[in-house]
Amino acid sequence: GDSVTQMEGPVTLSEEAFLTINCTYTATGYPSLFWYVQYPGEGLQLLLKATKADDKGSNKGFEATYRKETTSFHLEKGSVQVSDSAVYFCALTISSGSARQLTFGSGTQLTVLP
Amino acid sequence: GAVVSQHPSWVICKSGTSVKIECRSLDFQATTMFWYRQFPKQSLMLMATSNEGSKATYEQGVEKDKFLINHASLTLSTLTVTSAHPEDSSFYICSARVPLSYEQYFGPGTRLTVT
């Protein structure tokens, strides 16, 4: 079945540090890939997405590139802020599925210290 | 982006009672909504897929008689936890899928505590 493997956390960084959260996937079809962010006590918000190989999703300084050859979708940000502290989830959906359910990774807790 | 609301945001109930959680898509019609459960510091577990006008599709291991899902309109799905027990205490999150799209928008979640 489809699955997403995320880098285990928690991750603690100082403000302005470089962030990478690794994400790899296995899928039976051709997936669309997503990063979601969850702030404490809240639901999930879509951070960025990519729907085909070599697409780069970007938002709020975060970027991730859909790499089909390595089945990866790593999240990066050049300079993190305290406000980026949250849990980040990598996810995929198979575009051919009728329900288009999301399959989530386990989540990575990020804490940014001032 | 699209907005999905949930109500209530938190609820405390006694063991043996039932609790209803509402999920609404505020600015789009959603033929498909999803219900997730999230344990502390863990990922989201898909409980069921809610389809407007038809029965929900439950994931393996989820008791359909305990977690009743109704999707009576294109903007509202409800999850009723029947005869709640302390082990049902959790964070329940819904999402709504934009028609003809892969995009899902999530509600803010409902914290259920069963005493």
Short mmCIF file of C-alpha atoms in Angstrom, two decimals:
data_model
loop_
_atom_site.label_atom_id
_atom_site.label_comp_id
_atom_site.label_asym_id
_atom_site.label_seq_id
_atom_site.Cartn_x
_atom_site.Cartn_y
_atom_site.Cartn_z
CA GLY A 1 0.00 0.00 0.00
CA ASP A 2 0.86 3.67 -0.13
CA SER A 3 3.00 5.07 2.66
CA VAL A 4 4.94 8.14 3.70
CA THR A 5 8.08 8.08 5.82
CA GLN A 6 9.16 11.22 7.57
CA MET A 7 12.26 12.18 9.42
CA GLU A 8 11.72 11.56 13.11
CA GLY A 9 11.64 14.51 15.43
CA PRO A 10 11.65 16.47 17.43
CA VAL A 11 13.82 18.99 15.63
CA THR A 12 15.12 21.99 17.56
CA LEU A 13 16.80 24.87 15.76
CA SER A 14 17.92 28.37 16.52
CA GLU A 15 16.26 31.26 14.75
CA GLU A 16 17.63 31.88 11.25
CA ALA A 17 18.99 28.34 10.95
CA PHE A 18 18.46 26.22 7.84
CA LEU A 19 15.73 23.62 8.00
CA THR A 20 15.40 20.29 6.22
CA ILE A 21 12.72 17.73 7.02
CA ASN A 22 13.10 14.57 4.97
CA CYS A 23 10.13 12.82 3.42
CA THR A 24 10.08 9.75 1.20
CA TYR A 25 7.12 7.86 -0.15
CA THR A 26 5.97 4.64 -1.73
CA ALA A 27 2.94 4.65 -3.97
CA THR A 28 1.24 2.28 -6.37
CA GLY A 29 0.16 5.06 -8.68
CA TYR A 30 1.35 8.57 -9.53
CA PRO A 31 0.85 10.60 -6.37
CA SER A 32 0.39 14.26 -5.63
CA LEU A 33 2.52 15.35 -2.69
CA PHE A 34 1.80 17.78 0.11
CA TRP A 35 3.23 19.35 3.21
CA TYR A 36 0.78 20.32 5.94
CA VAL A 37 1.53 22.31 9.09
CA GLN A 38 -0.29 22.01 12.42
CA TYR A 39 0.08 24.71 15.04
CA PRO A 40 -0.64 23.79 18.67
CA GLY A 41 -4.29 23.01 19.30
CA GLU A 42 -5.30 23.60 15.70
CA GLY A 43 -6.19 21.61 12.61
CA LEU A 44 -3.95 21.18 9.61
CA GLN A 45 -3.14 23.86 7.08
CA LEU A 46 -1.85 23.16 3.61
CA LEU A 47 1.66 24.58 3.38
CA LEU A 48 2.61 23.60 -0.17
CA LYS A 49 1.99 20.99 -2.82
CA ALA A 50 3.39 19.44 -6.01
CA THR A 51 1.48 17.35 -8.47
CA LYS A 52 4.11 16.04 -10.88
CA ALA A 53 7.77 15.16 -11.03
CA ASP A 54 10.22 18.06 -10.73
CA ASP A 55 7.51 20.44 -9.59
CA LYS A 56 8.60 22.72 -6.78
CA GLY A 57 6.02 23.78 -4.24
CA SER A 58 6.73 26.90 -2.23
CA ASN A 59 5.00 29.04 0.37
CA LYS A 60 6.08 31.33 3.22
CA GLY A 61 9.75 30.67 2.49
CA PHE A 62 9.31 26.89 2.56
CA GLU A 63 10.11 24.81 -0.52
CA ALA A 64 9.89 21.17 -1.54
CA THR A 65 10.69 19.53 -4.87
CA TYR A 66 8.93 16.40 -6.15
CA ARG A 67 11.73 13.96 -6.94
CA LYS A 68 10.38 10.90 -8.65
CA GLU A 69 13.78 9.24 -9.06
CA THR A 70 14.39 9.25 -5.31
CA THR A 71 10.67 9.17 -4.33
CA SER A 72 11.27 12.14 -2.06
CA PHE A 73 9.67 15.46 -1.18
CA HIS A 74 11.97 17.05 1.38
CA LEU A 75 10.87 20.29 3.04
CA GLU A 76 13.40 23.13 3.29
CA LYS A 77 13.55 26.67 4.57
CA GLY A 78 16.60 28.85 4.47
CA SER A 79 16.00 30.81 7.67
CA VAL A 80 13.47 29.64 10.23
CA GLN A 81 11.60 31.87 12.64
CA VAL A 82 10.16 31.23 16.09
CA SER A 83 6.71 31.40 14.51
CA ASP A 84 7.55 28.35 12.38
CA SER A 85 7.41 26.16 15.49
CA ALA A 86 4.75 23.55 14.69
CA VAL A 87 4.27 19.96 13.58
CA TYR A 88 4.87 19.31 9.89
CA PHE A 89 3.22 16.45 8.03
CA CYS A 90 4.18 15.08 4.64
CA ALA A 91 1.30 13.49 2.76
CA LEU A 92 0.32 12.01 -0.57
CA THR A 93 -2.80 11.27 -2.49
CA ILE A 94 -3.27 9.13 -5.57
CA SER A 95 -4.96 11.19 -8.22
CA SER A 96 -6.66 8.20 -9.77
CA GLY A 97 -8.47 7.20 -6.60
CA SER A 98 -12.12 8.14 -6.45
CA ALA A 99 -12.01 9.33 -2.84
CA ARG A 100 -8.50 10.76 -3.09
CA GLN A 101 -7.70 10.00 0.50
CA LEU A 102 -4.59 11.48 2.02
CA THR A 103 -1.91 9.24 3.45
CA PHE A 104 0.12 11.04 6.12
CA GLY A 105 3.58 10.63 7.49
CA SER A 106 4.07 10.48 11.23
CA GLY A 107 4.74 14.20 11.58
CA THR A 108 7.85 16.09 12.66
CA GLN A 109 7.77 18.46 15.59
CA LEU A 110 9.83 21.61 14.94
CA THR A 111 10.80 23.98 17.73
CA VAL A 112 12.63 27.19 16.86
CA LEU A 113 14.40 28.95 19.70
CA PRO A 114 14.98 32.70 19.76
CA GLY B 1 -8.35 29.19 0.49
CA ALA B 2 -11.50 27.35 1.35
CA VAL B 3 -12.76 27.35 4.93
CA VAL B 4 -13.93 24.37 6.94
CA SER B 5 -15.39 24.79 10.40
CA GLN B 6 -15.96 22.33 13.20
CA HIS B 7 -18.27 22.58 16.16
CA PRO B 8 -17.75 22.32 19.01
CA SER B 9 -14.05 23.06 19.34
CA TRP B 10 -13.94 21.15 22.59
CA VAL B 11 -16.40 19.06 24.57
CA ILE B 12 -16.40 17.20 27.85
CA CYS B 13 -18.95 14.45 28.34
CA LYS B 14 -19.68 11.68 30.78
CA SER B 15 -19.03 8.05 30.02
CA GLY B 16 -22.02 6.42 28.35
CA THR B 17 -23.38 9.55 26.69
CA SER B 18 -23.25 10.44 22.99
CA VAL B 19 -21.56 13.42 21.42
CA LYS B 20 -22.14 14.94 17.99
CA ILE B 21 -19.43 16.85 16.13
CA GLU B 22 -20.28 18.96 13.09
CA CYS B 23 -18.06 19.69 10.12
CA ARG B 24 -19.07 22.39 7.66
CA SER B 25 -17.56 23.61 4.43
CA LEU B 26 -18.33 27.33 4.50
CA ASP B 27 -17.62 28.52 0.98
CA PHE B 28 -17.75 25.45 -1.21
CA GLN B 29 -19.79 22.31 -1.63
CA ALA B 30 -18.07 19.11 -0.60
CA THR B 31 -19.36 15.78 -1.83
CA THR B 32 -16.61 14.07 0.11
CA MET B 33 -15.49 14.75 3.66
CA PHE B 34 -13.07 12.81 5.81
CA TRP B 35 -12.92 12.18 9.53
CA TYR B 36 -9.60 11.70 11.31
CA ARG B 37 -8.56 10.94 14.82
CA GLN B 38 -5.31 12.20 16.27
CA PHE B 39 -3.66 10.98 19.44
CA PRO B 40 -1.17 13.19 21.29
CA LYS B 41 2.04 13.69 19.36
CA GLN B 42 0.92 11.28 16.66
CA SER B 43 -0.19 11.46 13.10
CA LEU B 44 -3.73 11.56 11.81
CA MET B 45 -5.58 8.28 11.53
CA LEU B 46 -8.27 8.21 8.88
CA MET B 47 -11.47 6.91 10.43
CA ALA B 48 -13.92 7.16 7.56
CA THR B 49 -14.79 8.78 4.27
CA SER B 50 -18.12 10.56 4.28
CA ASN B 51 -19.98 10.78 0.98
CA GLU B 52 -22.95 13.08 0.53
CA GLY B 53 -26.17 11.13 0.14
CA SER B 54 -24.66 7.71 0.76
CA LYS B 55 -23.20 5.61 3.51
CA ALA B 56 -19.80 6.40 4.90
CA THR B 57 -16.85 4.16 4.15
CA TYR B 58 -15.08 3.14 7.34
CA GLU B 59 -11.44 2.19 7.67
CA GLN B 60 -10.52 -1.21 9.00
CA GLY B 61 -10.81 -1.40 12.75
CA VAL B 62 -13.19 1.56 13.11
CA GLU B 63 -16.55 0.59 14.62
CA LYS B 64 -19.27 2.02 12.40
CA ASP B 65 -21.94 1.52 15.06
CA LYS B 66 -19.91 3.52 17.55
CA PHE B 67 -18.82 6.33 15.23
CA LEU B 68 -21.92 7.31 13.28
CA ILE B 69 -21.34 9.51 10.27
CA ASN B 70 -24.03 11.42 8.43
CA HIS B 71 -23.44 13.56 5.35
CA ALA B 72 -26.91 14.86 4.64
CA SER B 73 -25.98 17.96 2.67
CA LEU B 74 -23.15 19.19 0.49
CA THR B 75 -21.84 21.42 3.27
CA LEU B 76 -22.35 19.40 6.43
CA SER B 77 -21.08 16.12 7.79
CA THR B 78 -21.57 14.97 11.37
CA LEU B 79 -19.72 12.46 13.51
CA THR B 80 -21.57 11.06 16.51
CA VAL B 81 -19.59 9.19 19.11
CA THR B 82 -22.14 6.90 20.73
CA SER B 83 -21.88 5.55 24.27
CA ALA B 84 -18.59 7.34 24.72
CA HIS B 85 -15.88 5.88 26.93
CA PRO B 86 -12.68 7.45 28.26
CA GLU B 87 -10.65 5.69 25.56
CA ASP B 88 -12.60 7.68 22.96
CA SER B 89 -11.00 10.85 24.29
CA SER B 90 -9.02 12.30 21.43
CA PHE B 91 -8.67 15.12 18.92
CA TYR B 92 -11.07 14.64 16.02
CA ILE B 93 -10.37 16.47 12.77
CA CYS B 94 -12.49 16.65 9.64
CA SER B 95 -11.55 17.68 6.15
CA ALA B 96 -13.52 18.49 3.03
CA ARG B 97 -12.39 17.78 -0.48
CA VAL B 98 -12.91 20.34 -3.21
CA PRO B 99 -14.94 18.66 -5.98
CA LEU B 100 -12.96 17.42 -8.96
CA SER B 101 -9.75 18.16 -7.07
CA TYR B 102 -7.23 16.45 -4.85
CA GLU B 103 -7.20 19.37 -2.43
CA GLN B 104 -8.56 18.91 1.07
CA TYR B 105 -9.20 21.64 3.58
CA PHE B 106 -9.12 20.82 7.25
CA GLY B 107 -11.27 21.94 10.11
CA PRO B 108 -9.67 23.24 13.31
CA GLY B 109 -10.42 20.04 15.20
CA THR B 110 -12.57 19.05 18.18
CA ARG B 111 -11.04 18.01 21.47
CA LEU B 112 -13.23 15.34 23.09
CA THR B 113 -12.71 14.39 26.71
CA VAL B 114 -14.80 11.60 28.19
CA THR B 115 -14.85 11.44 31.98
#
